Coordinates of C-alpha atoms and ligand atoms in Angstrom, one line a residue:
Chain H
X1 CA -128.3 79.8 99.7
X2 CA -128.3 83.6 100.3
X3 CA -128.9 85.1 103.7
X4 CA -132.3 86.6 103.7
X5 CA -132.9 87.3 107.4
X6 CA -134.4 90.7 106.9
X7 CA -136.9 89.7 104.3
X8 CA -139.8 89.5 106.8
X9 CA -142.9 88.5 104.8
X10 CA -141.3 85.7 102.9
X11 CA -140.3 83.4 105.7
X12 CA -140.6 79.6 105.0
X13 CA -144.1 78.4 105.5
X14 CA -144.3 75.6 108.1
X15 CA -146.5 72.6 107.3
X16 CA -148.7 74.2 104.7
X17 CA -148.1 73.7 101.0
X18 CA -149.1 70.0 100.5
X19 CA -150.9 69.3 97.2
X20 CA -153.2 66.3 96.7
X21 CA -154.8 65.4 93.5
X22 CA -157.1 62.3 93.6
X23 CA -158.7 60.7 90.5
X24 CA -159.2 64.0 88.8
X25 CA -160.8 64.2 85.4
X26 CA -161.6 67.1 83.2
X27 CA -164.0 67.0 80.3
X28 CA -164.5 70.1 78.0
X29 CA -167.9 70.3 76.4
X30 CA -167.6 72.0 73.0
X31 CA -170.2 72.6 70.3
X32 CA -169.2 69.5 68.3
X33 CA -168.0 67.0 70.9
X34 CA -166.8 66.4 74.5
X35 CA -163.0 66.6 74.9
X36 CA -161.6 64.5 77.6
X37 CA -158.6 66.5 78.6
X38 CA -157.6 64.7 81.8
X39 CA -158.5 61.2 83.0
X40 CA -158.0 59.7 86.4
X41 CA -155.0 61.9 87.4
X42 CA -153.7 61.3 91.0
X43 CA -150.6 62.8 92.5
X44 CA -149.3 64.0 95.8
X45 CA -146.8 66.7 96.4
X46 CA -145.1 67.1 99.8
X47 CA -144.6 70.6 101.2
X48 CA -141.4 72.3 99.9
X49 CA -140.9 70.0 97.0
X50 CA -140.0 71.2 93.5
X51 CA -142.2 69.2 91.1
X52 CA -142.0 69.6 87.3
X53 CA -144.9 68.5 84.9
X54 CA -143.9 67.5 81.4
X55 CA -145.9 66.0 78.6
X56 CA -146.8 66.4 74.9
X57 CA -148.5 69.6 73.9
X58 CA -152.2 69.5 74.6
X59 CA -152.0 66.8 77.3
X60 CA -153.6 69.0 79.9
X61 CA -150.7 70.4 81.9
X62 CA -152.1 73.9 81.9
X63 CA -155.6 72.6 82.7
X64 CA -154.2 70.7 85.7
X65 CA -152.4 73.8 86.9
X66 CA -155.5 75.9 86.5
X67 CA -157.5 73.5 88.6
X68 CA -154.8 73.6 91.3
X69 CA -155.1 77.4 91.2
X70 CA -158.9 77.3 91.6
X71 CA -159.3 79.0 88.2
X72 CA -161.2 76.0 86.8
X73 CA -163.1 73.2 88.5
X74 CA -162.5 69.5 87.7
X75 CA -165.3 67.4 86.3
X76 CA -164.5 64.6 88.7
X77 CA -162.2 63.8 91.6
X78 CA -160.8 66.0 94.3
X79 CA -157.9 68.5 94.7
X80 CA -156.7 69.8 98.0
X81 CA -154.1 72.5 98.7
X82 CA -152.8 72.7 102.2
X83 CA -155.4 70.2 103.2
X84 CA -158.5 72.0 101.9
X85 CA -160.3 72.0 98.5
X86 CA -159.9 75.0 96.3
X87 CA -163.3 76.0 94.7
X88 CA -162.0 79.4 93.7
X89 CA -158.7 81.2 93.5
X90 CA -157.1 81.8 96.9
X91 CA -154.0 84.0 96.8
X92 CA -153.2 83.2 100.4
X93 CA -152.7 79.6 99.5
X94 CA -151.6 79.6 95.9
X95 CA -149.5 82.1 93.8
X96 CA -149.5 81.7 90.0
X97 CA -146.8 82.8 87.6
X98 CA -147.9 82.9 84.0
X99 CA -146.0 82.4 80.8
X100 CA -145.3 85.9 79.5
X101 CA -147.0 89.2 78.9
X102 CA -149.0 88.7 82.0
X103 CA -147.7 91.9 83.6
X104 CA -149.9 95.0 83.3
X105 CA -148.1 97.2 80.9
X106 CA -149.6 100.4 82.4
X107 CA -148.3 99.7 85.9
X108 CA -144.7 100.0 87.1
X109 CA -142.9 96.8 88.2
X110 CA -143.6 97.8 91.8
X111 CA -147.3 98.4 91.2
X112 CA -147.5 95.1 89.4
X113 CA -146.1 93.4 92.4
X114 CA -148.4 95.3 94.7
X115 CA -151.4 94.4 92.5
X116 CA -152.5 91.4 94.6
X117 CA -152.2 93.4 97.8
X118 CA -154.0 96.4 96.4
X119 CA -157.0 94.1 95.5
X120 CA -157.4 93.3 99.2
X121 CA -157.0 96.8 100.4
X122 CA -153.6 96.4 102.2
X123 CA -152.5 99.9 103.3
X124 CA -150.1 101.7 101.0
X125 CA -147.0 101.7 103.2
X126 CA -147.3 98.0 103.9
X127 CA -147.8 97.3 100.3
X128 CA -144.7 99.2 99.3
X129 CA -142.6 97.4 101.9
X130 CA -143.8 94.0 100.8
X131 CA -143.3 94.8 97.1
X132 CA -139.8 96.0 97.9
X133 CA -138.9 92.9 99.7
X134 CA -140.3 90.7 96.9
X135 CA -138.4 92.7 94.3
X136 CA -135.2 92.4 96.3
X137 CA -135.7 88.6 96.6
X138 CA -135.9 88.2 92.8
X139 CA -132.9 90.4 92.3
X140 CA -134.6 93.5 91.0
X141 CA -133.8 96.0 93.8
X142 CA -133.9 99.5 92.3
X143 CA -136.0 98.5 89.2
X144 CA -139.4 99.0 90.8
X145 CA -140.1 102.3 89.1
X146 CA -139.8 100.9 85.6
X147 CA -142.6 99.9 83.3
X148 CA -142.6 96.4 81.7
X149 CA -141.6 97.8 78.3
X150 CA -138.5 99.1 79.9
X151 CA -137.5 95.6 81.2
X152 CA -135.9 92.6 79.5
X153 CA -137.8 89.4 79.1
X154 CA -135.9 87.8 82.1
X155 CA -136.5 90.8 84.3
X156 CA -140.2 90.8 83.4
X157 CA -140.4 87.2 84.5
X158 CA -138.6 88.1 87.8
X159 CA -141.4 90.7 88.3
X160 CA -144.0 88.0 87.7
X161 CA -142.3 85.7 90.2
X162 CA -142.2 88.6 92.7
X163 CA -145.9 89.2 92.2
X164 CA -146.6 85.5 92.8
X165 CA -144.6 85.6 96.0
X166 CA -145.7 88.9 97.5
X167 CA -148.6 87.4 99.5
X168 CA -146.3 84.6 100.7
X169 CA -148.4 81.7 99.6
X170 CA -147.0 78.2 100.5
X171 CA -147.6 77.0 96.9
X172 CA -146.3 78.6 93.7
X173 CA -147.7 77.3 90.3
X174 CA -145.7 78.2 87.2
X175 CA -147.0 77.5 83.7
X176 CA -144.0 77.6 81.3
X177 CA -142.7 80.8 82.9
X178 CA -139.5 80.8 80.9
X179 CA -140.8 79.6 77.5
X180 CA -140.4 82.9 75.8
X181 CA -136.8 83.5 77.0
X182 CA -133.6 82.8 75.0
X183 CA -131.6 79.9 76.2
X184 CA -128.9 81.7 78.2
X185 CA -131.5 83.8 80.1
X186 CA -133.5 80.7 80.6
X187 CA -130.5 78.9 82.3
X188 CA -129.8 81.9 84.5
X189 CA -133.5 82.2 85.4
X190 CA -133.5 78.5 86.3
X191 CA -130.7 79.1 88.8
X192 CA -132.4 82.2 90.1
X193 CA -135.6 80.3 90.7
X194 CA -133.8 77.5 92.6
X195 CA -132.1 80.1 94.8
X196 CA -135.5 81.8 95.5
X197 CA -137.1 78.4 96.1
X198 CA -134.3 77.4 98.5
X199 CA -134.7 80.7 100.3
X200 CA -138.5 80.6 100.7
X201 CA -139.2 76.9 101.0
X202 CA -142.3 77.1 98.7
X203 CA -143.9 74.1 97.1
X204 CA -143.4 74.6 93.4
X205 CA -145.3 73.0 90.5
X206 CA -143.5 74.0 87.3
X207 CA -144.7 73.2 83.7
X208 CA -142.1 73.0 80.9
X209 CA -141.5 71.6 77.5
X210 CA -137.7 71.4 78.1
X211 CA -136.6 68.1 79.4
X212 CA -133.2 69.5 80.4
X213 CA -134.9 72.2 82.4
X214 CA -137.2 69.6 83.9
X215 CA -134.4 67.4 85.2
X216 CA -132.2 70.4 86.2
X217 CA -134.8 72.0 88.4
X218 CA -136.8 69.2 89.8
X219 CA -137.0 67.0 92.9
X220 CA -139.6 65.0 91.1
X221 CA -140.7 64.9 87.4
X222 CA -144.3 63.9 86.5
X223 CA -144.7 62.8 83.0
X224 CA -148.1 62.9 81.3
X225 CA -149.4 61.2 78.2
X226 CA -151.2 62.7 75.2
X227 CA -154.9 63.3 75.3
X228 CA -156.6 62.1 77.4
X229 CA -153.9 63.3 79.8
X230 CA -152.8 60.6 82.3
X231 CA -149.7 60.3 84.5
X232 CA -147.4 57.7 82.9
X233 CA -144.3 58.2 85.1
X234 CA -143.4 59.9 88.4
X235 CA -139.6 60.0 88.8
X236 CA -137.4 61.1 91.6
X237 CA -134.4 63.2 90.7
X238 CA -131.7 62.3 93.1
X239 CA -129.0 64.7 91.9
X240 CA -127.4 66.7 94.7
X241 CA -128.1 70.4 95.2
X242 CA -127.1 73.0 94.3
X243 CA -127.4 71.8 90.8
X244 CA -124.5 72.8 88.5
X245 CA -124.0 73.2 84.8
X246 CA -121.5 70.3 84.8
X247 CA -124.3 67.9 85.9
X248 CA -126.0 68.4 82.5
X249 CA -123.4 66.2 80.8
X250 CA -123.4 63.6 83.5
X251 CA -124.7 60.0 83.1
X252 CA -127.3 60.3 85.8
X253 CA -128.7 63.4 84.2
X254 CA -128.7 61.8 80.7
X255 CA -130.4 58.6 82.0
X256 CA -133.3 60.6 83.5
X257 CA -133.8 62.7 80.5
X258 CA -133.8 59.7 78.2
X259 CA -136.4 58.0 80.4
X260 CA -138.7 61.0 80.1
X261 CA -138.1 61.3 76.4
X262 CA -139.1 57.7 75.7
X263 CA -142.4 58.2 77.4
X264 CA -143.1 61.3 75.5
X265 CA -142.1 59.8 72.1
X266 CA -144.4 56.8 72.8
X267 CA -147.4 58.9 73.4
X268 CA -146.9 61.4 70.7
Chain B
X1 CA -134.6 117.1 72.5
X2 CA -132.7 118.7 69.7
X3 CA -134.6 116.8 67.0
X4 CA -138.1 117.6 68.4
X5 CA -137.2 121.2 68.5
X6 CA -136.1 121.1 64.8
X7 CA -139.2 119.2 63.9
X8 CA -141.4 121.8 65.5
X9 CA -139.5 124.6 63.9
X10 CA -140.0 122.9 60.5
X11 CA -143.8 122.6 61.2
X12 CA -144.1 126.2 62.1
X13 CA -142.1 127.1 58.9
X14 CA -144.5 125.2 56.8
X15 CA -147.6 126.9 58.3
X16 CA -146.0 130.3 57.8
X17 CA -145.1 129.4 54.2
X18 CA -148.7 128.4 53.4
X19 CA -150.0 131.6 55.0
X20 CA -147.4 133.6 53.1
X21 CA -148.3 131.9 49.8
X22 CA -151.9 132.6 50.4
X23 CA -151.2 136.3 51.1
X24 CA -149.0 136.6 48.0
X25 CA -151.3 134.8 45.6
X26 CA -154.1 137.1 46.6
X27 CA -152.2 140.4 46.9
X28 CA -150.4 140.0 43.5
X29 CA -153.7 139.1 41.8
X30 CA -152.4 135.8 40.6
X31 CA -155.6 134.5 42.1
X32 CA -158.5 136.9 41.9
X33 CA -158.8 138.5 45.3
X34 CA -162.6 138.4 45.0
X35 CA -162.3 134.6 45.0
X36 CA -159.4 134.4 47.4
X37 CA -159.2 137.3 49.9
X38 CA -155.8 137.6 51.4
X39 CA -154.8 135.9 54.7
X40 CA -154.5 139.1 56.6
X41 CA -157.9 140.3 55.4
X42 CA -159.4 137.0 56.4
X43 CA -158.0 137.1 59.9
X44 CA -159.2 140.7 60.4
X45 CA -162.6 139.6 59.3
X46 CA -162.4 136.7 61.7
X47 CA -161.7 139.1 64.5
X48 CA -164.7 141.2 63.6
X49 CA -167.0 138.2 63.3
X50 CA -166.1 136.8 66.7
X51 CA -167.3 140.1 68.2
X52 CA -170.7 140.0 66.5
X53 CA -173.5 138.9 68.8
X54 CA -175.1 137.0 65.9
X55 CA -172.0 135.0 65.2
X56 CA -171.5 134.2 68.9
X57 CA -175.1 133.0 69.0
X58 CA -174.6 130.8 66.0
X59 CA -171.4 129.3 67.6
X60 CA -173.4 128.6 70.8
X61 CA -176.2 126.9 68.9
X62 CA -173.7 124.7 67.0
X63 CA -171.7 123.9 70.2
X64 CA -174.9 122.9 72.0
X65 CA -176.0 120.7 69.1
X66 CA -172.6 119.1 68.8
X67 CA -172.3 118.5 72.6
X68 CA -175.8 117.1 72.8
X69 CA -175.2 114.7 69.9
X70 CA -171.9 113.7 71.4
X71 CA -173.2 113.2 74.9
X72 CA -175.9 110.9 73.5
X73 CA -173.9 109.0 70.9
X74 CA -170.9 108.2 73.1
X75 CA -172.5 106.4 76.1
X76 CA -175.1 104.8 73.9
X77 CA -172.6 103.6 71.4
X78 CA -170.2 102.5 74.1
X79 CA -172.9 100.3 75.7
X80 CA -173.8 98.7 72.4
X81 CA -170.2 98.2 71.5
X82 CA -169.5 96.6 74.9
X83 CA -172.4 94.2 74.5
X84 CA -171.4 93.3 71.0
X85 CA -167.8 92.5 72.2
X86 CA -168.7 90.7 75.4
X87 CA -171.7 88.6 74.1
X88 CA -170.8 85.9 71.7
X89 CA -174.3 85.5 70.3
X90 CA -174.9 89.2 70.0
X91 CA -171.6 89.6 68.3
X92 CA -172.3 86.9 65.8
X93 CA -175.6 88.5 64.9
X94 CA -174.8 92.1 65.0
X95 CA -171.3 92.5 63.9
X96 CA -171.7 92.1 60.1
X97 CA -174.8 94.3 60.2
X98 CA -172.9 97.0 61.9
X99 CA -170.2 96.8 59.3
X100 CA -172.8 97.2 56.6
X101 CA -174.3 100.2 58.3
X102 CA -170.9 101.8 58.8
X103 CA -170.1 101.6 55.1
X104 CA -173.1 103.6 54.0
X105 CA -172.4 107.4 53.6
X106 CA -174.6 108.9 56.3
X107 CA -175.3 112.1 54.3
X108 CA -177.8 110.3 52.1
X109 CA -180.1 110.0 55.1
X110 CA -180.2 113.7 55.8
X111 CA -183.4 114.4 53.8
X112 CA -185.2 111.7 55.8
X113 CA -184.1 113.3 59.1
X114 CA -185.6 116.6 57.9
X115 CA -188.9 114.8 57.0
X116 CA -189.0 113.1 60.4
X117 CA -187.8 115.8 62.7
X118 CA -188.5 119.0 60.7
X119 CA -185.8 121.7 60.5
X120 CA -184.4 122.5 63.9
X121 CA -182.5 121.3 67.0
X122 CA -183.8 117.7 67.0
X123 CA -182.9 117.2 63.3
X124 CA -179.3 118.4 63.8
X125 CA -178.7 116.5 67.0
X126 CA -180.3 113.4 65.5
X127 CA -178.2 113.5 62.5
X128 CA -175.0 114.2 64.5
X129 CA -175.9 111.2 66.7
X130 CA -176.5 109.1 63.7
X131 CA -173.2 110.1 62.1
X132 CA -171.3 109.3 65.2
X133 CA -172.8 106.2 66.8
X134 CA -171.5 103.6 64.4
X135 CA -167.9 104.7 64.8
X136 CA -168.4 104.7 68.6
X137 CA -169.8 101.2 68.5
X138 CA -167.0 99.9 66.4
X139 CA -164.2 101.6 68.4
X140 CA -165.6 100.3 71.7
X141 CA -165.7 96.8 70.3
X142 CA -162.1 97.1 69.3
X143 CA -161.3 98.5 72.7
X144 CA -162.9 95.6 74.6
X145 CA -161.2 93.2 72.3
X146 CA -157.8 94.8 73.1
X147 CA -158.2 93.6 76.7
X148 CA -155.9 90.6 77.1
X149 CA -157.3 87.3 78.4
X150 CA -154.0 86.8 80.3
X151 CA -154.6 90.0 82.2
X152 CA -158.1 88.9 83.1
X153 CA -156.8 85.5 84.3
X154 CA -154.2 87.2 86.4
X155 CA -156.9 89.4 88.0
X156 CA -159.0 86.3 88.6
X157 CA -156.2 84.3 90.1
X158 CA -155.6 87.1 92.7
X159 CA -159.2 87.2 93.6
X160 CA -160.3 90.4 91.9
X161 CA -164.0 91.3 92.2
X162 CA -166.0 92.2 89.1
X163 CA -165.6 95.9 90.0
X164 CA -161.9 95.6 90.5
X165 CA -161.6 93.8 87.2
X166 CA -163.5 96.6 85.5
X167 CA -161.5 99.4 87.0
X168 CA -158.1 97.9 87.3
X169 CA -158.0 95.8 84.1
X170 CA -160.7 96.7 81.6
X171 CA -160.5 100.5 82.0
X172 CA -156.7 100.9 81.8
X173 CA -156.4 98.4 78.9
X174 CA -159.1 100.2 77.0
X175 CA -158.3 103.8 77.8
X176 CA -155.8 104.5 74.9
X177 CA -158.2 103.0 72.3
X178 CA -161.2 104.8 73.9
X179 CA -159.5 108.2 73.8
X180 CA -158.6 107.7 70.2
X181 CA -162.2 106.7 69.6
X182 CA -163.5 109.8 71.3
X183 CA -161.3 112.0 69.1
X184 CA -162.3 110.3 65.9
X185 CA -166.0 110.3 66.9
X186 CA -165.9 114.0 67.5
X187 CA -164.7 114.5 63.9
X188 CA -167.6 112.5 62.6
X189 CA -170.0 114.2 65.0
X190 CA -168.9 117.7 64.0
X191 CA -169.1 116.8 60.3
X192 CA -172.6 115.5 60.8
X193 CA -174.0 118.5 62.7
X194 CA -172.4 121.1 60.4
X195 CA -173.6 119.3 57.3
X196 CA -177.1 119.2 58.7
X197 CA -176.8 123.0 59.4
X198 CA -175.6 123.7 55.9
X199 CA -178.2 121.6 54.3
X200 CA -181.3 123.0 56.0
X201 CA -181.2 125.2 59.1
X202 CA -182.1 128.6 60.4
X203 CA -179.1 129.1 62.7
X204 CA -175.8 127.6 63.6
X205 CA -172.3 128.3 62.2
X206 CA -172.8 125.8 59.4
X207 CA -175.9 127.7 58.3
X208 CA -173.9 131.0 58.4
X209 CA -171.1 129.5 56.4
X210 CA -173.5 128.3 53.8
X211 CA -175.2 131.7 53.6
X212 CA -171.9 133.5 53.2
X213 CA -171.0 131.2 50.4
X214 CA -174.4 131.7 48.6
X215 CA -174.0 135.5 48.9
X216 CA -170.4 135.4 47.6
X217 CA -169.1 136.9 50.9
X218 CA -165.7 135.3 50.5
X219 CA -164.0 137.1 53.4
X220 CA -166.6 135.9 55.8
X221 CA -166.7 132.5 54.3
X222 CA -163.0 132.0 54.6
X223 CA -163.0 133.4 58.1
X224 CA -165.8 130.9 59.0
X225 CA -163.8 128.1 57.6
X226 CA -160.7 129.1 59.7
X227 CA -162.9 129.4 62.8
X228 CA -164.4 126.0 62.6
X229 CA -161.1 124.4 61.6
X230 CA -159.4 126.0 64.6
X231 CA -162.1 124.8 67.0
X232 CA -162.0 121.2 65.7
X233 CA -158.2 121.2 65.8
X234 CA -158.1 122.5 69.4
X235 CA -160.4 119.7 70.6
X236 CA -158.5 117.1 68.6
X237 CA -155.1 118.2 70.1
X238 CA -156.5 118.4 73.6
X239 CA -157.6 114.7 73.5
X240 CA -154.4 113.7 71.8
X241 CA -152.5 115.3 74.6
X242 CA -154.5 113.3 77.2
X243 CA -154.0 110.3 75.0
X244 CA -150.2 110.5 75.0
X245 CA -150.2 111.0 78.8
X246 CA -152.3 107.9 79.3
X247 CA -150.7 105.6 76.9
X248 CA -147.0 106.1 77.3
X249 CA -146.8 102.4 78.2
X250 CA -148.0 101.3 74.8
X251 CA -144.6 101.7 73.2
Ligands
LIG301 N1 -161.7 75.9 77.3 C1 -161.4 74.8 76.5 N2 -162.4 74.2 75.8 C2 -162.2 73.1 75.1 N3 -161.1 72.4 75.1 C3 -160.1 72.9 75.8 C4 -160.2 74.1 76.6 N4 -159.0 74.3 77.2 C5 -158.2 73.3 76.9 N5 -158.8 72.4 76.1 C6 -158.3 71.2 75.5 O1 -157.8 70.4 76.6 C7 -156.5 69.8 76.2 C8 -155.5 70.2 77.3 O2 -155.2 71.6 77.1 P1 -154.0 72.3 78.0 O3 -153.9 73.7 77.6 O4 -154.2 72.0 79.4 O5 -152.7 71.5 77.4 P2 -151.2 71.7 77.7 O6 -150.7 70.4 78.2 O7 -151.0 72.9 78.6 O8 -150.6 72.1 76.3 P3 -149.4 73.0 75.9 O9 -148.2 72.2 76.3 O10 -149.5 73.2 74.5 O11 -149.5 74.2 76.7 C9 -156.2 70.3 74.8 O12 -156.5 69.2 74.0 C10 -157.1 71.5 74.6 O13 -157.5 71.5 73.3
LIG302 MG1 -150.1 74.8 78.5

């Protein structure tokens, strides 16, 4: 863990950050038929936990994340974040990091990070200071003046993470944030994310298709089945932290990955 | 640095070469100077013409018509284009029809404009408007479609109001495409108005050019061509300059 005493706005949040999903279902009404995307999904995430969602393509991972972010309403059931329902996006409670290309290309890295603050009319100086802190936290000190097209894929995702953190929400939702990166960058970004997570104490819900990434990052892995999406397993990853590259070849790691893979193969 | 300098030099060299060739062809009589007055004569005539009150008045008339047609066609077309892009039902119905309309050469409707509006201001503005609106509609549609869903979702997830979304996401996303549209629309608009003036009109620079042509006043005719070309290019370059300033991030 790195010393971050002078990063004022990003202090660990106290008791906030719990997520509760109870009997949630989502039905999409399309022209031809009703698509049941999620059925009776229940899960609980304690504050400060790193939870990874995996499951076959189309099982409803993004849909579930969108509902936790208040970007979409469930058809049935309840979702609470920090103890309250989330009928619309609330950047004070939830930060979202999207897959890729979600940065505004016409804004500099700094202005991208400031965007959420600018929307709420935070004064310029305060905005600057907070954006600087967030950029420092993700390891992009000194790159604030660059436009996205002048940054590598990994750096762009760091900016996205900084944007998600800038308002210091207790919960960070990440939908395949590293999917577009090459494997080496992806590994490094995983380590970086764990460092940031440890420094800030956020609750993280992270979606990925990589089982290795899932086990490597997670405290808990939630496995979902193909449509209609349901939770088929919820496993605890007891590996010690900090996680290291050597663990990837260990028996404990392999056993967890195999268990997840068997679920996914069954439902695919 | 070096290479842009060399490229600019090459461009200037080409322009000078074309003017020199023009001068030589005319002076040596390879091309009959009555058909092709020399470049220098043309530019002297141009200087004369620009000082004549009648020509200045014609230019003003044309400029007024062009601007009026433009000021009507751009917002009108933009609103329709926006509705087409944003409304699924409207898009399904209107899009193919607009493509049909766009493919028709607008000039064949000119006689009808004269029958409806008579010869005058309304006919020329009307025809300029008609020549321009389809390209404005289509470009606006493209511009709206160039707004990324991801960006809209980001704005929504950080609690942007509709106004904030319009000004902080739609507008900057669309700006490069819109400026390009503005530039191209002006080309269509100018073509429309001048064509209308040449076809049937009592004033305007298009009418003057047509008259000079009919009277075989080649010097004036060429000077008129150079004049209109220069005005069109100036506007075009101006918008292009703004364009590059606004869309440096599109690389
Ligand atoms: N707006 C929508 N209208 C209709 N169906 C939808 C809509 N959004 C998602 N779906 C359907 O809901 C299901 C879940 O989609 P979702 O995007 O959540 O899956 P996912 O698990 O994130 O998939 P992937 O791993 O490919 O990202 C899919 O079958 C999808 O086709
Ligand atoms: Mg998804």
